[in-house]
Coordinates of N, CA and C in Angstrom, one line a residue:
M1 N 45.3 30.5 -0.7 CA 44.9 31.0 -2.0 C 43.5 31.3 -2.0
R2 N 43.1 32.5 -2.5 CA 41.7 32.9 -2.6 C 41.0 32.3 -3.8
V3 N 39.9 31.6 -3.5 CA 39.2 31.0 -4.6 C 38.3 32.0 -5.3
P4 N 38.3 32.1 -6.6 CA 37.5 33.1 -7.3 C 36.0 32.8 -7.1
M5 N 35.2 33.9 -6.9 CA 33.8 33.8 -6.6 C 33.1 33.1 -7.7
S6 N 33.5 33.3 -8.9 CA 32.9 32.7 -10.1 C 33.0 31.1 -10.0
L7 N 34.1 30.6 -9.5 CA 34.3 29.2 -9.3 C 33.4 28.7 -8.2
V8 N 33.3 29.5 -7.1 CA 32.4 29.1 -6.0 C 30.9 28.9 -6.5
L9 N 30.5 29.9 -7.3 CA 29.1 29.9 -7.8 C 28.9 28.7 -8.7
I10 N 29.9 28.4 -9.6 CA 29.8 27.3 -10.5 C 29.7 26.0 -9.7
T11 N 30.5 25.9 -8.7 CA 30.5 24.7 -7.8 C 29.1 24.5 -7.1
I12 N 28.6 25.6 -6.5 CA 27.3 25.5 -5.9 C 26.2 25.2 -6.8
S13 N 26.3 25.8 -8.0 CA 25.2 25.5 -9.0 C 25.3 24.0 -9.4
A14 N 26.5 23.5 -9.6 CA 26.6 22.1 -10.0 C 26.1 21.1 -8.9
L15 N 26.3 21.5 -7.6 CA 25.8 20.7 -6.5 C 24.3 20.7 -6.4
V16 N 23.7 21.9 -6.6 CA 22.3 22.1 -6.6 C 21.6 21.2 -7.7
I17 N 22.2 21.3 -8.9 CA 21.7 20.5 -10.0 C 21.8 19.0 -9.7
S18 N 22.9 18.6 -9.1 CA 23.2 17.2 -8.8 C 22.1 16.7 -7.8
F19 N 21.9 17.5 -6.7 CA 21.0 17.1 -5.7 C 19.5 17.1 -6.3
G20 N 19.3 18.0 -7.2 CA 17.9 18.1 -7.7 C 17.6 16.9 -8.6
E21 N 18.6 16.4 -9.3 CA 18.4 15.2 -10.2 C 18.5 13.9 -9.4
A22 N 19.1 13.9 -8.2 CA 19.3 12.6 -7.5 C 18.0 12.3 -6.8
S23 N 17.7 11.0 -6.7 CA 16.5 10.5 -6.0 C 16.7 9.0 -5.8
D24 N 15.9 8.5 -4.8 CA 15.9 7.1 -4.6 C 15.2 6.4 -5.8
P25 N 15.6 5.2 -6.1 CA 14.8 4.5 -7.2 C 13.4 4.2 -6.7
S26 N 12.5 4.2 -7.7 CA 11.1 3.9 -7.3 C 11.0 2.4 -6.9
P27 N 10.2 2.2 -5.9 CA 10.0 0.8 -5.4 C 9.3 -0.1 -6.4
L28 N 9.7 -1.3 -6.6 CA 9.1 -2.2 -7.6 C 8.3 -3.3 -6.9
Q29 N 8.2 -3.3 -5.6 CA 7.3 -4.2 -4.8 C 6.8 -3.4 -3.6
D30 N 6.0 -4.1 -2.8 CA 5.4 -3.3 -1.7 C 6.4 -2.8 -0.7
F31 N 7.4 -3.6 -0.4 CA 8.5 -3.2 0.5 C 9.8 -4.0 0.2
C32 N 10.9 -3.5 0.6 CA 12.2 -4.2 0.5 C 13.0 -3.8 1.8
V33 N 12.8 -4.7 2.8 CA 13.4 -4.4 4.1 C 14.9 -4.6 4.1
A34 N 15.6 -3.6 4.6 CA 17.1 -3.6 4.6 C 17.6 -4.6 5.6
I35 N 18.7 -5.3 5.3 CA 19.4 -6.2 6.2 C 20.9 -5.9 6.3
S36 N 21.5 -6.3 7.4 CA 22.9 -6.0 7.5 C 23.8 -7.3 7.1
D37 N 23.1 -8.5 7.1 CA 23.8 -9.7 6.8 C 23.4 -10.1 5.4
L38 N 24.3 -9.9 4.4 CA 24.0 -10.2 3.0 C 23.6 -11.7 2.8
K39 N 24.1 -12.5 3.7 CA 23.8 -14.0 3.5 C 22.3 -14.3 3.6
N40 N 21.6 -13.4 4.3 CA 20.1 -13.6 4.4 C 19.3 -12.8 3.4
G41 N 20.0 -12.2 2.4 CA 19.3 -11.4 1.4 C 18.6 -12.4 0.4
V42 N 17.3 -12.2 0.1 CA 16.6 -13.1 -0.8 C 16.0 -12.3 -1.9
F43 N 16.0 -11.0 -1.9 CA 15.3 -10.3 -3.0 C 15.9 -8.9 -3.2
V44 N 15.7 -8.3 -4.4 CA 16.2 -7.0 -4.7 C 15.0 -6.2 -5.2
N45 N 15.2 -4.9 -5.4 CA 14.1 -4.0 -5.9 C 13.9 -4.3 -7.4
G46 N 13.0 -5.2 -7.6 CA 12.9 -5.7 -9.0 C 13.2 -7.2 -9.1
K47 N 13.8 -7.6 -10.2 CA 14.2 -9.0 -10.4 C 15.7 -9.0 -10.8
F48 N 16.3 -10.2 -10.4 CA 17.7 -10.4 -10.9 C 17.7 -10.5 -12.4
C49 N 18.8 -10.1 -13.0 CA 18.9 -10.1 -14.5 C 19.7 -11.3 -14.9
K50 N 19.3 -12.0 -16.0 CA 20.1 -13.0 -16.6 C 21.2 -12.4 -17.5
D51 N 22.1 -13.2 -17.9 CA 23.2 -12.7 -18.8 C 22.5 -12.3 -20.1
P52 N 22.7 -11.0 -20.6 CA 22.0 -10.6 -21.8 C 22.3 -11.5 -23.0
K53 N 23.4 -12.2 -23.0 CA 23.7 -13.1 -24.1 C 22.8 -14.3 -24.1
Q54 N 22.2 -14.6 -23.0 CA 21.3 -15.8 -22.9 C 19.8 -15.4 -23.1
A55 N 19.5 -14.1 -23.3 CA 18.1 -13.7 -23.6 C 17.6 -14.3 -24.9
K56 N 16.3 -14.6 -24.9 CA 15.7 -15.2 -26.1 C 14.4 -14.5 -26.3
A57 N 13.8 -14.7 -27.5 CA 12.5 -14.1 -27.9 C 11.4 -14.4 -26.9
E58 N 11.4 -15.6 -26.3 CA 10.4 -16.0 -25.4 C 10.4 -15.1 -24.1
D59 N 11.5 -14.5 -23.8 CA 11.6 -13.6 -22.6 C 10.8 -12.3 -22.8
F60 N 10.4 -12.0 -24.0 CA 9.7 -10.8 -24.4 C 8.3 -11.1 -24.9
F61 N 7.8 -12.2 -24.7 CA 6.6 -12.7 -25.4 C 5.5 -13.2 -24.4
Y62 N 4.3 -12.9 -24.7 CA 3.1 -13.5 -23.9 C 2.0 -13.7 -24.9
S63 N 1.3 -14.8 -24.7 CA 0.1 -15.1 -25.6 C -1.1 -15.4 -24.7
G64 N -2.2 -14.9 -25.1 CA -3.5 -15.2 -24.4 C -4.4 -14.0 -24.1
L65 N -4.0 -12.8 -24.5 CA -4.9 -11.7 -24.2 C -6.1 -11.6 -25.1
N66 N -6.1 -12.5 -26.1 CA -7.3 -12.6 -26.9 C -8.4 -13.3 -26.2
Q67 N -8.1 -14.0 -25.1 CA -9.1 -14.8 -24.4 C -9.7 -14.0 -23.2
A68 N -11.0 -14.0 -23.1 CA -11.7 -13.3 -22.1 C -11.5 -14.0 -20.7
G69 N -11.4 -13.2 -19.7 CA -11.3 -13.8 -18.3 C -12.7 -14.0 -17.8
T70 N -12.8 -14.9 -16.8 CA -14.1 -15.2 -16.2 C -14.5 -14.1 -15.3
T71 N -15.8 -13.7 -15.5 CA -16.4 -12.6 -14.7 C -17.4 -13.2 -13.7
N72 N -17.4 -14.5 -13.4 CA -18.3 -15.1 -12.5 C -17.8 -14.9 -11.1
N73 N -17.9 -13.7 -10.6 CA -17.5 -13.4 -9.2 C -18.3 -12.2 -8.7
R74 N -18.0 -11.8 -7.4 CA -18.9 -10.8 -6.8 C -18.9 -9.4 -7.4
V75 N -17.8 -9.1 -8.1 CA -17.7 -7.8 -8.8 C -18.0 -7.8 -10.3
K76 N -18.2 -9.1 -10.8 CA -18.5 -9.3 -12.2 C -17.5 -8.7 -13.2
S77 N -16.2 -8.9 -12.8 CA -15.1 -8.4 -13.7 C -13.9 -9.3 -13.5
N78 N -13.0 -9.2 -14.4 CA -11.7 -10.0 -14.3 C -10.6 -9.2 -14.9
V79 N -9.5 -9.1 -14.2 CA -8.3 -8.4 -14.7 C -7.2 -9.5 -15.0
T80 N -6.8 -9.5 -16.3 CA -5.7 -10.4 -16.7 C -4.4 -9.6 -16.8
T81 N -3.5 -9.8 -15.9 CA -2.3 -9.0 -15.8 C -1.1 -9.6 -16.6
V82 N -0.4 -8.7 -17.3 CA 0.8 -9.1 -18.0 C 1.9 -8.2 -17.5
N83 N 2.6 -8.6 -16.5 CA 3.7 -7.8 -16.0 C 5.0 -8.6 -16.0
V84 N 6.0 -8.2 -15.2 CA 7.3 -8.9 -15.2 C 7.2 -10.3 -14.9
D85 N 6.2 -10.7 -14.1 CA 6.0 -12.1 -13.8 C 5.6 -13.0 -15.0
Q86 N 4.9 -12.4 -15.9 CA 4.5 -13.1 -17.2 C 5.5 -12.9 -18.3
I87 N 6.1 -11.7 -18.4 CA 7.1 -11.4 -19.4 C 8.4 -11.0 -18.7
P88 N 9.4 -11.9 -18.5 CA 10.6 -11.5 -17.8 C 11.4 -10.3 -18.4
G89 N 11.2 -10.2 -19.7 CA 11.9 -9.1 -20.4 C 11.4 -7.7 -20.0
L90 N 10.3 -7.6 -19.3 CA 9.8 -6.3 -18.8 C 10.7 -5.8 -17.7
N91 N 11.5 -6.6 -17.1 CA 12.3 -6.2 -15.9 C 13.1 -4.9 -16.3
T92 N 13.0 -3.9 -15.4 CA 13.6 -2.6 -15.5 C 13.0 -1.7 -16.6
L93 N 12.1 -2.1 -17.3 CA 11.5 -1.3 -18.4 C 10.4 -0.4 -18.0
G94 N 9.8 -0.6 -16.8 CA 8.9 0.4 -16.3 C 7.5 0.4 -17.0
I95 N 7.0 -0.8 -17.5 CA 5.8 -0.8 -18.2 C 5.2 -2.2 -18.0
S96 N 3.8 -2.3 -18.1 CA 3.1 -3.5 -18.0 C 1.7 -3.3 -18.7
L97 N 0.9 -4.4 -18.7 CA -0.3 -4.3 -19.5 C -1.4 -5.2 -18.8
V98 N -2.7 -4.8 -18.9 CA -3.7 -5.6 -18.4 C -4.9 -5.6 -19.4
R99 N -5.6 -6.8 -19.4 CA -6.9 -6.8 -20.0 C -8.0 -6.9 -19.0
I100 N -9.0 -6.1 -19.1 CA -10.1 -6.1 -18.1 C -11.4 -6.5 -18.8
D101 N -12.1 -7.5 -18.3 CA -13.4 -8.0 -18.8 C -14.4 -7.6 -17.8
Y102 N -15.6 -7.1 -18.3 CA -16.7 -6.7 -17.4 C -17.9 -7.4 -17.9
A103 N -18.6 -8.1 -17.0 CA -20.0 -8.6 -17.3 C -20.9 -7.4 -17.3
P104 N -22.1 -7.5 -17.9 CA -23.1 -6.4 -17.8 C -23.2 -5.9 -16.4
Y105 N -23.1 -4.7 -16.2 CA -23.2 -4.0 -14.8 C -22.1 -4.5 -13.9
G106 N -21.0 -5.1 -14.4 CA -19.9 -5.4 -13.6 C -19.0 -4.2 -13.4
Q107 N -18.1 -4.3 -12.4 CA -17.2 -3.2 -12.1 C -15.8 -3.7 -11.7
N108 N -14.8 -2.8 -12.0 CA -13.5 -2.9 -11.4 C -13.6 -1.9 -10.2
P109 N -13.8 -2.4 -9.0 CA -14.2 -1.6 -7.9 C -13.0 -0.6 -7.5
P110 N -13.4 0.4 -6.7 CA -12.4 1.5 -6.3 C -11.1 0.8 -5.8
H111 N -10.0 1.2 -6.5 CA -8.7 0.7 -6.1 C -7.6 1.7 -6.5
T112 N -6.4 1.4 -6.2 CA -5.3 2.3 -6.5 C -4.1 1.5 -6.9
H113 N -3.2 2.0 -7.7 CA -1.9 1.4 -8.1 C -0.8 2.2 -7.4
P114 N -0.2 1.7 -6.4 CA 0.8 2.5 -5.7 C 2.0 2.9 -6.5
R115 N 2.3 2.2 -7.6 CA 3.5 2.4 -8.3 C 3.3 2.8 -9.8
A116 N 2.1 3.1 -10.2 CA 1.9 3.3 -11.6 C 0.8 4.3 -12.0
T117 N 0.9 5.0 -13.0 CA -0.1 5.7 -13.7 C -0.7 4.7 -14.7
E118 N -2.0 4.8 -14.9 CA -2.7 3.8 -15.8 C -3.4 4.6 -17.0
I119 N -3.2 4.1 -18.2 CA -3.9 4.6 -19.4 C -4.7 3.5 -20.0
L120 N -6.1 3.7 -20.0 CA -7.0 2.7 -20.4 C -7.7 3.0 -21.7
V121 N -7.8 2.0 -22.6 CA -8.6 2.2 -23.8 C -9.7 1.2 -23.9
L122 N -10.9 1.6 -24.2 CA -12.1 0.8 -24.2 C -12.2 0.2 -25.6
V123 N -12.4 -1.1 -25.7 CA -12.5 -1.8 -27.0 C -13.9 -2.2 -27.3
E124 N -14.6 -2.7 -26.3 CA -16.0 -3.1 -26.4 C -16.9 -2.6 -25.3
G125 N -18.1 -2.2 -25.5 CA -19.0 -1.9 -24.5 C -19.0 -0.4 -24.1
T126 N -19.6 -0.1 -22.9 CA -19.7 1.3 -22.4 C -19.3 1.3 -21.0
L127 N -18.4 2.1 -20.6 CA -17.9 2.2 -19.2 C -18.1 3.6 -18.6
Y128 N -18.4 3.6 -17.4 CA -18.4 4.8 -16.6 C -17.2 4.7 -15.7
V129 N -16.2 5.6 -15.9 CA -14.9 5.6 -15.2 C -14.7 6.9 -14.5
G130 N -13.8 6.8 -13.5 CA -13.4 8.0 -12.8 C -12.3 7.8 -11.7
F131 N -11.8 8.9 -11.2 CA -10.8 8.8 -10.1 C -11.1 10.0 -9.2
V132 N -10.6 9.9 -8.0 CA -10.7 10.9 -7.0 C -9.4 11.5 -6.6
S133 N -9.3 12.8 -6.6 CA -8.0 13.5 -6.3 C -7.7 13.4 -4.9
S134 N -6.6 13.9 -4.4 CA -6.1 13.8 -3.1 C -6.8 14.8 -2.1
N135 N -6.6 14.6 -0.8 CA -7.2 15.5 0.2 C -6.8 17.0 -0.1
Q136 N -5.6 17.2 -0.5 CA -5.1 18.5 -0.8 C -5.8 19.2 -2.0
D137 N -6.4 18.4 -2.8 CA -7.2 18.9 -3.9 C -8.7 18.8 -3.7
N138 N -9.1 18.6 -2.4 CA -10.5 18.5 -1.9 C -11.2 17.3 -2.5
N139 N -10.5 16.2 -2.7 CA -11.1 15.0 -3.1 C -12.1 15.1 -4.3
R140 N -11.7 15.8 -5.3 CA -12.5 16.0 -6.5 C -12.7 14.8 -7.3
L141 N -13.9 14.5 -7.8 CA -14.2 13.3 -8.6 C -14.2 13.7 -10.1
F142 N -13.4 13.0 -10.8 CA -13.3 13.2 -12.3 C -13.9 12.0 -13.0
T143 N -14.9 12.1 -13.8 CA -15.6 11.0 -14.4 C -15.8 11.2 -15.9
K144 N -16.0 10.1 -16.5 CA -16.3 10.2 -18.0 C -17.0 8.9 -18.4
V145 N -17.9 8.9 -19.3 CA -18.5 7.7 -19.9 C -17.7 7.4 -21.2
L146 N -17.2 6.2 -21.3 CA -16.3 5.8 -22.4 C -17.1 4.9 -23.4
N147 N -16.8 5.2 -24.6 CA -17.3 4.3 -25.7 C -16.1 3.7 -26.4
P148 N -16.3 2.6 -27.2 CA -15.2 2.0 -27.9 C -14.3 3.0 -28.6
G149 N -13.0 2.9 -28.3 CA -12.0 3.8 -28.9 C -11.6 5.0 -28.0
D150 N -12.4 5.2 -26.9 CA -12.1 6.3 -26.0 C -10.9 5.8 -25.0
V151 N -10.2 6.8 -24.6 CA -9.1 6.6 -23.7 C -9.2 7.5 -22.5
F152 N -8.8 6.9 -21.3 CA -8.9 7.7 -20.0 C -7.6 7.4 -19.2
V153 N -7.1 8.4 -18.5 CA -5.9 8.2 -17.7 C -6.2 8.3 -16.2
F154 N -5.6 7.4 -15.5 CA -5.8 7.4 -14.0 C -4.4 7.7 -13.4
P155 N -4.2 8.9 -12.9 CA -2.9 9.3 -12.3 C -2.4 8.4 -11.2
I156 N -1.1 8.2 -11.1 CA -0.5 7.3 -10.1 C -1.0 7.6 -8.7
G157 N -1.4 6.6 -8.0 CA -1.8 6.7 -6.6 C -3.3 7.1 -6.4
M158 N -4.0 7.6 -7.4 CA -5.3 8.0 -7.3 C -6.3 6.8 -7.2
I159 N -7.3 6.9 -6.3 CA -8.3 5.9 -6.2 C -9.2 6.0 -7.4
H160 N -9.4 4.9 -8.2 CA -10.2 5.0 -9.4 C -11.0 3.7 -9.6
F161 N -11.9 3.7 -10.6 CA -12.8 2.6 -10.8 C -13.3 2.7 -12.2
Q162 N -13.9 1.5 -12.6 CA -14.6 1.4 -13.9 C -15.9 0.6 -13.7
V163 N -17.0 1.0 -14.3 CA -18.2 0.3 -14.2 C -18.8 0.1 -15.6
N164 N -19.2 -1.1 -15.9 CA -19.9 -1.4 -17.2 C -21.4 -1.0 -17.0
I165 N -21.8 0.1 -17.7 CA -23.2 0.6 -17.5 C -24.0 0.1 -18.7
G166 N -23.5 -0.9 -19.5 CA -24.3 -1.4 -20.6 C -24.8 -2.8 -20.3
K167 N -25.7 -3.2 -21.2 CA -26.4 -4.5 -21.1 C -25.6 -5.6 -21.7
T168 N -24.4 -5.3 -22.3 CA -23.5 -6.3 -22.9 C -22.2 -6.3 -22.3
P169 N -21.4 -7.3 -22.4 CA -20.0 -7.3 -21.9 C -19.2 -6.2 -22.4
A170 N -18.2 -5.8 -21.6 CA -17.2 -4.8 -22.0 C -15.8 -5.3 -21.9
V171 N -14.9 -4.8 -22.7 CA -13.5 -5.2 -22.7 C -12.7 -3.9 -22.8
A172 N -11.7 -3.8 -22.0 CA -10.7 -2.7 -22.0 C -9.3 -3.3 -21.9
F173 N -8.3 -2.5 -22.4 CA -6.9 -2.8 -22.2 C -6.3 -1.6 -21.6
A174 N -5.3 -1.8 -20.7 CA -4.7 -0.7 -20.0 C -3.2 -0.9 -19.9
G175 N -2.4 0.2 -20.1 CA -1.0 0.2 -19.9 C -0.7 0.8 -18.5
L176 N 0.3 0.3 -17.8 CA 0.7 0.9 -16.5 C 2.2 1.2 -16.5
S177 N 2.6 2.3 -15.9 CA 3.9 2.7 -15.9 C 4.8 2.1 -14.9
S178 N 4.7 0.8 -14.8 CA 5.6 0.0 -13.9 C 5.6 -1.4 -14.3
Q179 N 6.7 -2.1 -14.1 CA 6.7 -3.5 -14.4 C 5.9 -4.3 -13.4
N180 N 5.6 -3.7 -12.2 CA 4.8 -4.3 -11.2 C 4.1 -3.2 -10.5
A181 N 2.9 -2.8 -11.1 CA 2.2 -1.6 -10.6 C 1.6 -1.8 -9.2
G182 N 1.3 -3.1 -8.8 CA 0.6 -3.3 -7.6 C -0.8 -2.8 -7.6
V183 N -1.7 -3.4 -6.8 CA -3.1 -3.0 -6.8 C -3.6 -3.1 -5.3
I184 N -4.3 -2.0 -4.9 CA -4.9 -2.0 -3.5 C -6.4 -1.7 -3.7
T185 N -7.2 -2.8 -3.6 CA -8.6 -2.6 -3.7 C -9.1 -2.2 -2.4
I186 N -9.8 -1.0 -2.4 CA -10.1 -0.3 -1.1 C -10.9 -1.2 -0.2
A187 N -12.0 -1.7 -0.6 CA -12.9 -2.4 0.3 C -12.2 -3.7 0.8
D188 N -11.5 -4.4 -0.1 CA -10.8 -5.6 0.4 C -9.7 -5.3 1.4
T189 N -9.0 -4.2 1.1 CA -7.9 -3.9 2.0 C -8.4 -3.4 3.4
V190 N -9.4 -2.6 3.4 CA -9.9 -2.0 4.7 C -10.6 -3.0 5.5
F191 N -11.5 -3.8 4.8 CA -12.4 -4.7 5.6 C -11.9 -6.1 5.5
G192 N -10.9 -6.4 4.7 CA -10.5 -7.8 4.6 C -9.0 -8.0 5.0
S193 N -8.4 -7.1 5.7 CA -7.0 -7.2 6.1 C -6.8 -8.4 7.0
T194 N -5.5 -8.9 7.1 CA -5.1 -10.0 7.9 C -4.0 -9.5 8.8
P195 N -4.2 -9.5 10.2 CA -5.4 -9.7 10.9 C -6.4 -8.5 10.6
P196 N -7.6 -8.6 11.0 CA -8.6 -7.5 10.8 C -8.3 -6.2 11.6
I197 N -8.6 -5.1 11.0 CA -8.5 -3.8 11.7 C -9.6 -3.8 12.8
N198 N -9.2 -3.2 13.9 CA -10.2 -3.1 15.0 C -11.5 -2.5 14.5
P199 N -12.7 -3.2 14.6 CA -13.9 -2.6 14.1 C -14.3 -1.2 14.7
D200 N -13.8 -0.9 15.9 CA -14.1 0.4 16.5 C -13.4 1.5 15.8
I201 N -12.2 1.2 15.3 CA -11.4 2.2 14.5 C -12.2 2.5 13.2
L202 N -12.6 1.4 12.5 CA -13.3 1.6 11.2 C -14.6 2.3 11.4
A203 N -15.3 1.9 12.5 CA -16.6 2.5 12.8 C -16.5 4.0 12.9
Q204 N -15.5 4.5 13.6 CA -15.3 5.9 13.8 C -14.8 6.5 12.5
A205 N -13.9 5.9 11.8 CA -13.4 6.4 10.5 C -14.5 6.6 9.5
F206 N -15.4 5.6 9.3 CA -16.4 5.6 8.3 C -17.8 6.1 8.8
Q207 N -17.8 6.4 10.1 CA -19.0 6.9 10.8 C -20.1 5.9 10.6
L208 N -19.8 4.6 10.9 CA -20.8 3.5 10.8 C -21.0 2.9 12.2
D209 N -22.1 2.2 12.3 CA -22.3 1.4 13.5 C -21.3 0.3 13.5
V210 N -20.7 0.0 14.7 CA -19.7 -1.0 14.8 C -20.2 -2.4 14.3
N211 N -21.5 -2.7 14.4 CA -22.0 -4.0 14.0 C -22.0 -4.1 12.4
V212 N -22.2 -2.9 11.8 CA -22.1 -2.9 10.3 C -20.7 -3.2 9.9
V213 N -19.7 -2.6 10.6 CA -18.3 -2.9 10.3 C -18.0 -4.4 10.4
K214 N -18.5 -4.9 11.5 CA -18.2 -6.4 11.8 C -18.8 -7.2 10.7
D215 N -20.0 -6.8 10.2 CA -20.6 -7.6 9.1 C -19.8 -7.4 7.8
L216 N -19.3 -6.2 7.5 CA -18.5 -6.0 6.4 C -17.2 -6.8 6.5
E217 N -16.6 -6.9 7.6 CA -15.3 -7.6 7.8 C -15.6 -9.1 7.6
A218 N -16.7 -9.6 8.0 CA -17.1 -11.0 7.8 C -17.2 -11.3 6.3
K219 N -17.8 -10.3 5.6 CA -18.0 -10.5 4.1 C -16.7 -10.5 3.4
F220 N -15.7 -9.7 3.8 CA -14.5 -9.5 3.1 C -13.3 -10.3 3.6
K221 N -13.6 -11.1 4.6 CA -12.6 -12.0 5.3 C -11.9 -12.8 4.3
N222 N -10.6 -12.8 4.3 CA -9.8 -13.6 3.3 C -10.1 -15.1 3.5

């Protein structure tokens, strides 16, 4: 039996649409290694869910973002994270929140969130913020000085930063488009990995003297 061309075209169109809409689920942690023996499985992409009938208000609640975090550290800032580990009800909802406190001239150093776009609103102080686009976009730097009430967006995966350029403390809140956005602080990751990256590799990559690299690795050693 000859199949009508119109039916063939409809079938192909349906398959194209189906393939176009299909994709792997976004990862909710750094990695999830596949195993063949289910008895050794200890984790899933995200968190296991409780019976919805057993959910309670506390599963969707967190208290404490009114309290400033300590900024007595080398970068003079503190990030208080509220994600699925603090609010179990965030599981599968694709959203989380942070409070960021900055001492005068403190910074949230260059970092990236591998699983989330960030939208930040400044509540107190003055911040200089920015992000750098990808190699394909010629690593363009996008910056802005924020005052209270201003909002800035850091696209997913882009290296970004915030610096308090004022003489008084600053406070910001940010929403992230993942229940577990993850954070990779560039300096800590490159110079403080475990085990350390070979100094010769970093010396060539950053065009530095190898002794400078060794000194940096000593400073950032975990």
